[in-house]
Coordinates of N, CA and C in Angstrom, one line a residue:
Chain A
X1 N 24.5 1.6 -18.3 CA 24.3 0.3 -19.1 C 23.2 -0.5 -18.5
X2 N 22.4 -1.2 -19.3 CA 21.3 -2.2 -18.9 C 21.8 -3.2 -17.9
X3 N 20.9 -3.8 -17.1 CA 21.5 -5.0 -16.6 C 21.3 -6.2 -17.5
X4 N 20.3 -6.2 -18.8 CA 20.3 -7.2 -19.8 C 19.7 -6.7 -20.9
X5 N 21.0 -6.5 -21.8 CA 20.8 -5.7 -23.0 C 20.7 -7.1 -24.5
X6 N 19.6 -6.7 -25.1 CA 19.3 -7.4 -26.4 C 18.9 -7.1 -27.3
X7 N 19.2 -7.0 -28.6 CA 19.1 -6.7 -29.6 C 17.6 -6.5 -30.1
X8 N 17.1 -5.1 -30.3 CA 15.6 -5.0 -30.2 C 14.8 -5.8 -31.1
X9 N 15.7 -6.0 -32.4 CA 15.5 -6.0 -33.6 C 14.2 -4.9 -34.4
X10 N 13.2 -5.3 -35.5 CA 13.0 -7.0 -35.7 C 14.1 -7.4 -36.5
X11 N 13.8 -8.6 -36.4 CA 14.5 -9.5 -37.7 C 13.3 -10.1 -38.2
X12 N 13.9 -10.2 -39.6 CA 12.6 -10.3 -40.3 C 13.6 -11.4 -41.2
X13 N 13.1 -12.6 -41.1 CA 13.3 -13.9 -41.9 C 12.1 -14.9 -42.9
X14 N 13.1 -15.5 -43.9 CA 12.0 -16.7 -44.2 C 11.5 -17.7 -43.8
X15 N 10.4 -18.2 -44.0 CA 10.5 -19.5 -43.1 C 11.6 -20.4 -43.4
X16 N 12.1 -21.1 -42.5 CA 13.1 -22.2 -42.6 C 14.4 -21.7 -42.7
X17 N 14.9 -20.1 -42.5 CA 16.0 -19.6 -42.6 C 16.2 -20.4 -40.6
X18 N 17.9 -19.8 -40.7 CA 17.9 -20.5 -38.9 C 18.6 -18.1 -38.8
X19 N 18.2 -18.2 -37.7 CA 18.3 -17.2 -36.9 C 19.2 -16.9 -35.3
X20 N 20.0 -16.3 -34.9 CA 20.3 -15.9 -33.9 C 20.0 -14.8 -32.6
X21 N 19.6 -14.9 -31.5 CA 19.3 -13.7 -30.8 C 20.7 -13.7 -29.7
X22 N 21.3 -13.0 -29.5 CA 22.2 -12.8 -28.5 C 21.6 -11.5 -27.3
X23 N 22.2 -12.2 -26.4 CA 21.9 -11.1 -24.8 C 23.3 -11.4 -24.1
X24 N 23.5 -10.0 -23.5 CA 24.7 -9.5 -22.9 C 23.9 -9.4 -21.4
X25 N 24.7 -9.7 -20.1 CA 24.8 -9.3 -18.7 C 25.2 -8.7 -18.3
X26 N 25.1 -7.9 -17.6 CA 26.3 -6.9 -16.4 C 26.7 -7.5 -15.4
X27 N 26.0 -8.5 -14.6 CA 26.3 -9.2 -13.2 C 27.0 -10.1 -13.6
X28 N 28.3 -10.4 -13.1 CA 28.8 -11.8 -13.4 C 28.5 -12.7 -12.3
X29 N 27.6 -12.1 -11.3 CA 27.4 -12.8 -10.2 C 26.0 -13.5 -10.2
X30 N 25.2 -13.0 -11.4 CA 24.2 -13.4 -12.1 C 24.3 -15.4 -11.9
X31 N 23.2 -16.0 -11.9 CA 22.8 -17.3 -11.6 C 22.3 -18.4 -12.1
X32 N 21.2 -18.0 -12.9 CA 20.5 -18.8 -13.8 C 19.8 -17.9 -14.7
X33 N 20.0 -18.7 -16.0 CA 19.9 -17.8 -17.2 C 18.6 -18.6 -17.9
X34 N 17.3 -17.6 -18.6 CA 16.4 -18.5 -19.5 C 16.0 -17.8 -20.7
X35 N 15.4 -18.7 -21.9 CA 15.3 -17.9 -22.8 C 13.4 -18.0 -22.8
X36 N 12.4 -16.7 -22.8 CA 11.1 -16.4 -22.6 C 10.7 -15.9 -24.0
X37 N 9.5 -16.7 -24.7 CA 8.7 -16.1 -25.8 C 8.1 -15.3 -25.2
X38 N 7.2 -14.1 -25.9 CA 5.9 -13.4 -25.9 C 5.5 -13.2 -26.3
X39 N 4.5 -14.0 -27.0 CA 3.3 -12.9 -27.9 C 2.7 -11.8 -28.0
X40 N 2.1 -10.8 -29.0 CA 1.7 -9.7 -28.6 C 0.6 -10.1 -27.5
X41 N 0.4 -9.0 -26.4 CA -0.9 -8.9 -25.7 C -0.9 -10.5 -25.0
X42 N 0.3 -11.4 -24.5 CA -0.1 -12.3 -23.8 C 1.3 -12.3 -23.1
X43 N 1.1 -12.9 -21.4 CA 2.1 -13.6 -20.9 C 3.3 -13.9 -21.3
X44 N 4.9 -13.6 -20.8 CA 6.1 -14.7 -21.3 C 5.5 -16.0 -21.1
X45 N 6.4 -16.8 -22.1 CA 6.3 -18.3 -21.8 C 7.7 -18.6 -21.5
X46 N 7.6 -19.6 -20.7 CA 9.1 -20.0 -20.6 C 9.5 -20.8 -22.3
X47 N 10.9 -20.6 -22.4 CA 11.0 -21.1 -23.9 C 12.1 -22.6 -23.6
X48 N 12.9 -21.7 -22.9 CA 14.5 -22.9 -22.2 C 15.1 -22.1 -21.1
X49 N 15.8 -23.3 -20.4 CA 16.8 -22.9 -19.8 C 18.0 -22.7 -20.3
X50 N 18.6 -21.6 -19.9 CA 20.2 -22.0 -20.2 C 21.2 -22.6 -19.6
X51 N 22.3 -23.3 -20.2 CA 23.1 -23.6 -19.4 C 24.7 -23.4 -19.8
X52 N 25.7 -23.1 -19.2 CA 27.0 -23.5 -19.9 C 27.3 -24.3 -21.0
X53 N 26.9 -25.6 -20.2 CA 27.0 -27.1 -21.8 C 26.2 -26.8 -22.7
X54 N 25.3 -25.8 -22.9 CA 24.9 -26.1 -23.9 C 23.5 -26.4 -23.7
X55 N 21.9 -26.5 -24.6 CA 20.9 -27.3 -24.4 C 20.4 -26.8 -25.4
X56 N 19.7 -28.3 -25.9 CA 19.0 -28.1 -27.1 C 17.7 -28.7 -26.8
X57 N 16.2 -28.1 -27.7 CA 15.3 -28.7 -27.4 C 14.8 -28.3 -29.0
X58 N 14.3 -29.6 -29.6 CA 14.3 -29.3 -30.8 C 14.7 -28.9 -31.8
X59 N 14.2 -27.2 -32.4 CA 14.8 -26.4 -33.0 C 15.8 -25.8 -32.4
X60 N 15.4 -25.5 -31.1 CA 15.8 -24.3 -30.4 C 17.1 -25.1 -29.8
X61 N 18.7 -24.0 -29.7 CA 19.6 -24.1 -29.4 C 19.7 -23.0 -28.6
X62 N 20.1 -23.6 -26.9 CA 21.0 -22.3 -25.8 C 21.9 -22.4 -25.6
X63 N 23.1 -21.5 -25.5 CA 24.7 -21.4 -24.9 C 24.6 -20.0 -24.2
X64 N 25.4 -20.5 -22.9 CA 25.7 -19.6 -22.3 C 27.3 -19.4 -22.2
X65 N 28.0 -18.5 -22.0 CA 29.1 -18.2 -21.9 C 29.5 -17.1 -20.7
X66 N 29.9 -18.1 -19.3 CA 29.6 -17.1 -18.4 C 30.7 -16.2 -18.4
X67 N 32.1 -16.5 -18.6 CA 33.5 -15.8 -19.3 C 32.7 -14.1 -19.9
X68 N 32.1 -14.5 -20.8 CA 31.8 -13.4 -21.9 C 30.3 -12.6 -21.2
X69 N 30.2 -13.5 -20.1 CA 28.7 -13.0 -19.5 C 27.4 -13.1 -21.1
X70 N 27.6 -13.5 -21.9 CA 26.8 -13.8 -23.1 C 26.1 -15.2 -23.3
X71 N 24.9 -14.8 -23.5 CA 23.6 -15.8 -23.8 C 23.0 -15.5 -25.1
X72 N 23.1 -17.3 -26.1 CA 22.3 -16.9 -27.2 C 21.4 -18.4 -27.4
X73 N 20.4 -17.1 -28.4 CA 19.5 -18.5 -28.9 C 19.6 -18.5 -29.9
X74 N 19.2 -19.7 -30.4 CA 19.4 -20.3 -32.2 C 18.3 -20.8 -32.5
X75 N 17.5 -20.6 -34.1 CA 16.0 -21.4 -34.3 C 16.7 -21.6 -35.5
X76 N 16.7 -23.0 -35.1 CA 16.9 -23.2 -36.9 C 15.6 -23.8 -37.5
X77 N 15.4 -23.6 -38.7 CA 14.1 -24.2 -39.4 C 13.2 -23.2 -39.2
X78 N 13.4 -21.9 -38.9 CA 12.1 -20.9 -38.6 C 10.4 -20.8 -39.3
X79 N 9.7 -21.5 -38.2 CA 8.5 -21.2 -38.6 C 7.4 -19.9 -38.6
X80 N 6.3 -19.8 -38.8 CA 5.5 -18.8 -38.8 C 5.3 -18.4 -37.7
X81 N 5.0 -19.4 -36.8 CA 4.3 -19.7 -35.8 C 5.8 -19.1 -34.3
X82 N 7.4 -19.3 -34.8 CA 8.1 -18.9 -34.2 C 7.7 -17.2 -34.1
X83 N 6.6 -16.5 -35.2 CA 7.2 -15.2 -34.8 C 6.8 -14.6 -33.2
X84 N 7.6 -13.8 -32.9 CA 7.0 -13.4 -31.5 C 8.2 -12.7 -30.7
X85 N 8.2 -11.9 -29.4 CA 9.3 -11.5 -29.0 C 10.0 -12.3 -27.9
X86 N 11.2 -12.6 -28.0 CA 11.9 -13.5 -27.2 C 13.0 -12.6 -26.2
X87 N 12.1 -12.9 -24.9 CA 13.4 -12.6 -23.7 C 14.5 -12.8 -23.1
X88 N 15.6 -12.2 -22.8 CA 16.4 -12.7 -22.0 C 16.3 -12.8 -20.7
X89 N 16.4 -13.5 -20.0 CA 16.1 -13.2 -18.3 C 17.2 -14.3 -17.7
X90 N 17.3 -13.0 -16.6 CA 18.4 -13.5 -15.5 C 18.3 -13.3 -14.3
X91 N 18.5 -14.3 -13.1 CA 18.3 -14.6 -11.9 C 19.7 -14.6 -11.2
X92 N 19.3 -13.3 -10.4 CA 20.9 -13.0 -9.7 C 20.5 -13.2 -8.1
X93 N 21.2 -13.3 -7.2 CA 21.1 -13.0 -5.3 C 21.6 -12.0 -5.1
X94 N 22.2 -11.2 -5.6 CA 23.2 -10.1 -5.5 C 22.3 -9.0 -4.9
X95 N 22.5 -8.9 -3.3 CA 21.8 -8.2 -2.6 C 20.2 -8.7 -2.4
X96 N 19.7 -9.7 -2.7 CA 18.7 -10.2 -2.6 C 17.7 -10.8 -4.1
X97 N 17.1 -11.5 -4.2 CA 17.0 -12.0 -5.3 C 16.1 -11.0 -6.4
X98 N 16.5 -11.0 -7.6 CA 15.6 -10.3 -9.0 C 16.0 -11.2 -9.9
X99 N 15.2 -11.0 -10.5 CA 15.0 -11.4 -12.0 C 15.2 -10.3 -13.0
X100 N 16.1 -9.9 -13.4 CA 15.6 -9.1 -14.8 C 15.6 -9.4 -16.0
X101 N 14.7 -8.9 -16.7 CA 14.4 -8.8 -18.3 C 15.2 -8.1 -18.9
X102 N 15.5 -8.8 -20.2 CA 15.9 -8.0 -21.2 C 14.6 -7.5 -22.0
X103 N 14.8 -6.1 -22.7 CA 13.7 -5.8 -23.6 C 13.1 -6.6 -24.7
X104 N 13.7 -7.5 -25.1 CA 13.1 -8.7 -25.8 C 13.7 -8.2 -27.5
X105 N 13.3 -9.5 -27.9 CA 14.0 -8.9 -29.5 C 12.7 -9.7 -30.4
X106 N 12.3 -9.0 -31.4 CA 11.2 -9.2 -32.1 C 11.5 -10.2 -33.1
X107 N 10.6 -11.2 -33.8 CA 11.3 -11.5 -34.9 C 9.5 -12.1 -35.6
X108 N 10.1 -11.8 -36.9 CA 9.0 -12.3 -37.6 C 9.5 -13.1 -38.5
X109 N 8.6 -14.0 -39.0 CA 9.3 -15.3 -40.1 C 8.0 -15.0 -41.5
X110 N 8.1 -15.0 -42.4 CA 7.3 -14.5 -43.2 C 7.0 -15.9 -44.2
X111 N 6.5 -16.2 -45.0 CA 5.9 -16.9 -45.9 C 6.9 -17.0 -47.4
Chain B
X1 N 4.0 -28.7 -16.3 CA 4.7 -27.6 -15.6 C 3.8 -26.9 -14.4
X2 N 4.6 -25.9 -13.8 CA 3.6 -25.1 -12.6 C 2.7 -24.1 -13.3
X3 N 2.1 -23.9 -13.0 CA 0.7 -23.6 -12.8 C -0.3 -22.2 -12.5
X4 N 0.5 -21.1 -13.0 CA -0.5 -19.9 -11.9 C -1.3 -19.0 -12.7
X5 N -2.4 -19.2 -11.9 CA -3.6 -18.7 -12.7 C -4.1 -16.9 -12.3
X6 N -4.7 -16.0 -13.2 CA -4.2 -15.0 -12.8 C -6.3 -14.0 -13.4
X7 N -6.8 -13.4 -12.5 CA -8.2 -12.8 -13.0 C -8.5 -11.6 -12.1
X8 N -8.9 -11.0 -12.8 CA -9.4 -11.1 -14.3 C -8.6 -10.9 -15.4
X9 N -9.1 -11.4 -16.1 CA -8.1 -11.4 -17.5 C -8.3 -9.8 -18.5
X10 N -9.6 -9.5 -18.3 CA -9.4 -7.8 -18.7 C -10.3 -7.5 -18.0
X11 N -10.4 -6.0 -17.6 CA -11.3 -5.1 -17.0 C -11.3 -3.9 -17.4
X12 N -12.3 -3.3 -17.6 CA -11.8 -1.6 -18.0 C -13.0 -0.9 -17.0
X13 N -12.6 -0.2 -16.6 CA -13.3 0.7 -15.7 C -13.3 2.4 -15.7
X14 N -14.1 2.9 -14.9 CA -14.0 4.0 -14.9 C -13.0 4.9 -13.7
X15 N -12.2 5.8 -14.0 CA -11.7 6.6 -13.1 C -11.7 6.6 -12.3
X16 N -11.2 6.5 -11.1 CA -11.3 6.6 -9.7 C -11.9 4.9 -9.3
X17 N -11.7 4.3 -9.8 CA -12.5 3.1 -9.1 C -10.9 2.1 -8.6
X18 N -11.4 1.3 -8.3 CA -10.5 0.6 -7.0 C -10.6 -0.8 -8.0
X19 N -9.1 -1.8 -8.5 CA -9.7 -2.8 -9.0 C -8.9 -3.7 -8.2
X20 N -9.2 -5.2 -8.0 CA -8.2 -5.7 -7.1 C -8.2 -7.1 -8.2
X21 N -7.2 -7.5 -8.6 CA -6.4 -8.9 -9.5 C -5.9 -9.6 -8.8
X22 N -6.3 -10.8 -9.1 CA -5.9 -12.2 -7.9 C -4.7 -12.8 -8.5
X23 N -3.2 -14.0 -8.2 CA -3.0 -14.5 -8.3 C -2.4 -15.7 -7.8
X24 N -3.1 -16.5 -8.2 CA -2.9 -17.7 -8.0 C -2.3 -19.2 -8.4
X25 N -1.4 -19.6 -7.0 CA -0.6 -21.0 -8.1 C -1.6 -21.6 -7.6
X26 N -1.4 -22.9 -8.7 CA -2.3 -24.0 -8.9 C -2.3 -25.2 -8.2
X27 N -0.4 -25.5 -8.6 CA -0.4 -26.7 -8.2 C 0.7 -26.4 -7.8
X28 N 1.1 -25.5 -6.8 CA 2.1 -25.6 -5.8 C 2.7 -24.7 -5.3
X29 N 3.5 -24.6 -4.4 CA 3.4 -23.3 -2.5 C 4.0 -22.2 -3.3
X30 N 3.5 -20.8 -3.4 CA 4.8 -19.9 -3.7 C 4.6 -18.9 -2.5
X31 N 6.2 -19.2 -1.9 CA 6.3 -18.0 -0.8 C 6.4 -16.7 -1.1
X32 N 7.0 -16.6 -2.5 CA 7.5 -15.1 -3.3 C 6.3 -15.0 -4.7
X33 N 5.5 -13.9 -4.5 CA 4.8 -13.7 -6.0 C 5.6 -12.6 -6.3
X34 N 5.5 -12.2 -7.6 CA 5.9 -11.0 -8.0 C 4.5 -10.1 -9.3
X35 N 4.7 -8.8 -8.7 CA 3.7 -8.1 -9.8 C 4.3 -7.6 -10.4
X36 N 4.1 -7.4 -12.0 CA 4.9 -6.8 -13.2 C 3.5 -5.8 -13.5
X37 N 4.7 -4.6 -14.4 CA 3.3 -3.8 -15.2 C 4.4 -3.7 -16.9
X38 N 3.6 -3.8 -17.8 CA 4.4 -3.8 -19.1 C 3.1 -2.8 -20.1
X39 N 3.7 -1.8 -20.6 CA 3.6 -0.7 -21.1 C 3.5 -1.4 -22.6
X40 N 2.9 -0.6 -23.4 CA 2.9 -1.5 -25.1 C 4.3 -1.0 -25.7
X41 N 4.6 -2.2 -26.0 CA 6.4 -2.1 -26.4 C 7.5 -1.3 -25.7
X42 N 7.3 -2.0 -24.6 CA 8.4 -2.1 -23.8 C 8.5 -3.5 -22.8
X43 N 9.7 -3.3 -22.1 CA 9.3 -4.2 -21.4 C 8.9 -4.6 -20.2
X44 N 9.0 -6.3 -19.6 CA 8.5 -6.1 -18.1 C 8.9 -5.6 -17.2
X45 N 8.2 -4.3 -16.2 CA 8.8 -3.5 -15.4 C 8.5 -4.3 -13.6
X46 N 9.2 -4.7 -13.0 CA 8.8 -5.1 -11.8 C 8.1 -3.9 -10.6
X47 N 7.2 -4.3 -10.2 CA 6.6 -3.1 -9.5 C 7.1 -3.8 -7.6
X48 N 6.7 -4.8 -7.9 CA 7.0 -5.4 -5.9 C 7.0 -6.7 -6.2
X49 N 7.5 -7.0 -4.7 CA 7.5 -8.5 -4.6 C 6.6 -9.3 -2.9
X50 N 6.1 -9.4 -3.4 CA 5.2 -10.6 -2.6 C 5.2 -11.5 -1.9
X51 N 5.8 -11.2 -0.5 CA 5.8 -12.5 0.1 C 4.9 -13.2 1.1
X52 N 4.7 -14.4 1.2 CA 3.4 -14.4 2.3 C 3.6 -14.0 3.1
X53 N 2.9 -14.0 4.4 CA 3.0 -13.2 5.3 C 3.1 -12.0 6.1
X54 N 4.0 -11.4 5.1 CA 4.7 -10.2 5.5 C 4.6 -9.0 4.3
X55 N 4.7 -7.9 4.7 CA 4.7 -6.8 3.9 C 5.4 -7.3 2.1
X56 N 5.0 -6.4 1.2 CA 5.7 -6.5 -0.1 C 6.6 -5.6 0.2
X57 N 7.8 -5.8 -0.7 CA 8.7 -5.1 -1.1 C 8.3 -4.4 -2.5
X58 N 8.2 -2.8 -2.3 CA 8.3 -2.5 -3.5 C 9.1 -1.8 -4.2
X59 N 9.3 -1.9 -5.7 CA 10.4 -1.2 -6.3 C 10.5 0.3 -6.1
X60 N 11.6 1.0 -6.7 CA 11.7 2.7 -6.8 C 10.8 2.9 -7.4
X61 N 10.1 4.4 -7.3 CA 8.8 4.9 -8.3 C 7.2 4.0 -8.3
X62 N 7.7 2.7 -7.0 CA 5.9 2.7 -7.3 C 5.5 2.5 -5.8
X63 N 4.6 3.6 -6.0 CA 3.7 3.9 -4.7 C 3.1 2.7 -4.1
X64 N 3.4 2.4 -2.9 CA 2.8 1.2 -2.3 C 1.0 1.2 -1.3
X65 N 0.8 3.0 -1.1 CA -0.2 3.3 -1.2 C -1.7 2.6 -1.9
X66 N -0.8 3.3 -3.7 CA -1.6 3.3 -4.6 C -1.7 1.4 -5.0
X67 N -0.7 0.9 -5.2 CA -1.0 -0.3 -5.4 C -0.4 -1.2 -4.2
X68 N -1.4 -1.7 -3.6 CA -2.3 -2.4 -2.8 C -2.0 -3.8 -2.4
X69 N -0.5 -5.0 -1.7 CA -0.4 -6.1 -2.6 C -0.9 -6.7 -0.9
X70 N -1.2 -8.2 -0.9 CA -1.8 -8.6 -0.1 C -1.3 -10.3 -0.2
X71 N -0.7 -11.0 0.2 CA -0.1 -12.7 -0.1 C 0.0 -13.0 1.1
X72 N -1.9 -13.6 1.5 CA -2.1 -14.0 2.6 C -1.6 -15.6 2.8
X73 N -1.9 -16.0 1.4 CA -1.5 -17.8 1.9 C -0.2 -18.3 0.6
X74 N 0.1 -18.9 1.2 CA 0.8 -19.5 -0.2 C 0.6 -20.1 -1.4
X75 N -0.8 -19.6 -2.2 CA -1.2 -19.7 -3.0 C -2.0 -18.4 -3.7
X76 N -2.4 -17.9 -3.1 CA -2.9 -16.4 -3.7 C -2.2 -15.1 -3.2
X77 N -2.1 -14.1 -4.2 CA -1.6 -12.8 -3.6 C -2.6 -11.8 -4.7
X78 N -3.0 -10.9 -4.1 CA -3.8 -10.0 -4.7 C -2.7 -8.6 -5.1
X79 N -3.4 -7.9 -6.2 CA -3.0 -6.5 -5.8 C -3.9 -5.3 -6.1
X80 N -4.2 -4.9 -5.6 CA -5.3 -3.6 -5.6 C -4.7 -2.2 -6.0
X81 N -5.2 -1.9 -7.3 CA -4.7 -0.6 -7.7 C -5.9 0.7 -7.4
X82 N -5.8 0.8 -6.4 CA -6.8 2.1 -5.7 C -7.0 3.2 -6.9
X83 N -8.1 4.1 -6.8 CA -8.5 5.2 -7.4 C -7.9 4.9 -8.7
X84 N -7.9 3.9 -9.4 CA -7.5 3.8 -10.1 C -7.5 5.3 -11.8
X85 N -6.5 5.5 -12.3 CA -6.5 6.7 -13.6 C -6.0 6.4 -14.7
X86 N -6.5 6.8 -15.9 CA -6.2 6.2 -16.9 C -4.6 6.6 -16.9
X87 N -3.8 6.9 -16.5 CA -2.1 6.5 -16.8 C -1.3 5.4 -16.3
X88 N -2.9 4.7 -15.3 CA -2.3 3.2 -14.8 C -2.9 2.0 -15.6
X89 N -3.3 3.0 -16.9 CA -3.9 1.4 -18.0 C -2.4 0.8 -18.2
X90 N -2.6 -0.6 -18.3 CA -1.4 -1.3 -18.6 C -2.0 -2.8 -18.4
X91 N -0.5 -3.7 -19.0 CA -1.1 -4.9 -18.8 C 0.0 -5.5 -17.5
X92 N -0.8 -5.9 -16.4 CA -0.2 -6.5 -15.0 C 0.0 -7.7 -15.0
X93 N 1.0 -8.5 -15.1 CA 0.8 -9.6 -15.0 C 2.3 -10.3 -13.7
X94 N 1.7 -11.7 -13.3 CA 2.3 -12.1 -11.7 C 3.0 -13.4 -12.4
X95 N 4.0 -13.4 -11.4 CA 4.6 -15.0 -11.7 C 5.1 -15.1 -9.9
X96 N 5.1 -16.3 -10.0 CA 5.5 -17.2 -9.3 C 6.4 -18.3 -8.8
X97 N 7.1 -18.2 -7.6 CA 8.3 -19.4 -7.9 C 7.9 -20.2 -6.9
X98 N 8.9 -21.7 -6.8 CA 8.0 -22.7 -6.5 C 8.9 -22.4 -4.5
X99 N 7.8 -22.7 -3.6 CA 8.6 -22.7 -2.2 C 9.7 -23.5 -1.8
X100 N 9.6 -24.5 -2.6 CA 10.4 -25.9 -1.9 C 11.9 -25.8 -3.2
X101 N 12.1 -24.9 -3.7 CA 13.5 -25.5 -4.3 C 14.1 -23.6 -4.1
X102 N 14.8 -23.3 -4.3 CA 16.0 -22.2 -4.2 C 15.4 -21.1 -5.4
X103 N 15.0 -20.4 -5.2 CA 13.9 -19.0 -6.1 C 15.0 -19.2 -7.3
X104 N 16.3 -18.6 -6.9 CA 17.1 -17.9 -8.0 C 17.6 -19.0 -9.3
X105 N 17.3 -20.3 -8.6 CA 18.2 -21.4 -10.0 C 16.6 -21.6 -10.3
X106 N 15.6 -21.4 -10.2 CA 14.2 -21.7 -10.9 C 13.8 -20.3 -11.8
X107 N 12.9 -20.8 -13.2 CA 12.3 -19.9 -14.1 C 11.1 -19.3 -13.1
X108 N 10.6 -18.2 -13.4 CA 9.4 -17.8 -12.7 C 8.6 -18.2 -14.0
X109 N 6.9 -18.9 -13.1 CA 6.0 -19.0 -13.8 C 4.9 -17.9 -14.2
X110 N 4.7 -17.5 -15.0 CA 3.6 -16.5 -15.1 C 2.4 -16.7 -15.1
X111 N 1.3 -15.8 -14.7 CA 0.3 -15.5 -14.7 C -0.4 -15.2 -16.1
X112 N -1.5 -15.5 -16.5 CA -2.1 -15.0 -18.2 C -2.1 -13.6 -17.9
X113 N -1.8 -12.4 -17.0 CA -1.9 -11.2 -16.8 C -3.5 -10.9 -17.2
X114 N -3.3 -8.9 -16.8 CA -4.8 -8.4 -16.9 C -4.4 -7.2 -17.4
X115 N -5.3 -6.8 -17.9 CA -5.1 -6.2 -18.9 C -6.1 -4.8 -18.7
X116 N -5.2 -3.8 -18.1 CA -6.5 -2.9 -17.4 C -7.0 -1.8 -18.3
X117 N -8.1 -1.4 -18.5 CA -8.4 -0.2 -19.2 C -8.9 0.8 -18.3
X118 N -8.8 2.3 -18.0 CA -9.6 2.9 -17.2 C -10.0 4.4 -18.4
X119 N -11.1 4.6 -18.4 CA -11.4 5.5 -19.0 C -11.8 7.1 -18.4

């Protein structure tokens, strides 16, 4: 099993539909959780943090659920400009510090 | 936000040649860099980790020989992919965390990566 498994997709939406991406963890000893765009052929960007309570910025909605070890993100209002692949990443100490990625989940918003 | 700047941004070279990629934070200490390599559609694979002073840590499967890492100050760490061959085209890119707060509750910042071609 992955240490951060995500739905590869694509998803393929309209503009202004709202969308979900969920990511699963293995570590429950796992620490801080973020959600990372990518464009083709460029750097992640950081997108958000996650937290337990909840955080919203904008469009974008994060919950974490450490119980369920599950992280999801929410775009509601999807724009064009949203398409791109979105990461899961998680920061564990468990035996010394990593970061791992999830494979990312594609999404395109169409016209 | 932080800051880390990362060059060359592409290079394509010939076989056997030696390329060395800088990275650099901008605007603030990173004791830990890390070097990624990401394959087209897949994802980031961590190759080592970077700390100043002292040797890198590298992951299983990558030769520390072949790639080269060097994080003399707290602001730049190089990595040098020796003899380089076309099955080490990829795109490499670094991030950075900040020295003064706890690595694991912070996002790592990325580098624009490089984007190697070797023919």
């Amino acid at each position: 099993r992955k240490e951060v498994e995500q739905d590869p997709g694509p998803f393929n939406v309209p503009e202004g539909a709202t969308v979900a991406f969920n990511c699963t963890y293995s570590n429950s000893a796992s620490q801080s959780f973020f959600w990372y765009r990518q464009d083709c052929r460029k750097e992640p960007k950081l997108l958000m943090s996650v937290y337990s309570s909840g955080n919203e910025d904008g469009r974008f909605t994060a919950q974490l659920n450490r119980a369920s070890q599950y992280i999801s993100l929410l775009i509601r209002d999807s724009k064009l400009s949203d398409s791109a692949t979105y990461l899961c990443v998680v920061n564990s100490n468990t035996g010394g510090f990593k970061t791992i990625f999830g494979a990312g989940t594609r999404l395109f918003v169409k016209a | 936000g932080a800051v880390v700047s990362q060059h060359p941004s592409w290079v394509i070279c010939k076989s056997g040649t030696s390329v060395k990629i800088e990275c650099r934070s901008l605007d603030f200490q990173a004791t830990t860099m890390f070097w990624y390599r990401q394959f087209p559609k897949q994802s980031l694979m961590l190759m080592a980790t970077s700390n100043e002073g002292s040797k890198a840590t590298y992951e299983q499967g990558v030769e520390k020989d072949k790639f080269l890492i060097n994080h003399a100050s707290l602001t730049l760490s190089t990595l040098t992919v020796t003899s380089a061959h076309p099955e080490d085209s990829s795109f490499y890119i670094c991030s950075a965390g900040w020295a003064g707060a706890g690595l694991v509750d912070q996002p790592q910042h990325f580098g624009d990566g490089t984007r190697l071609s070797i023919l």
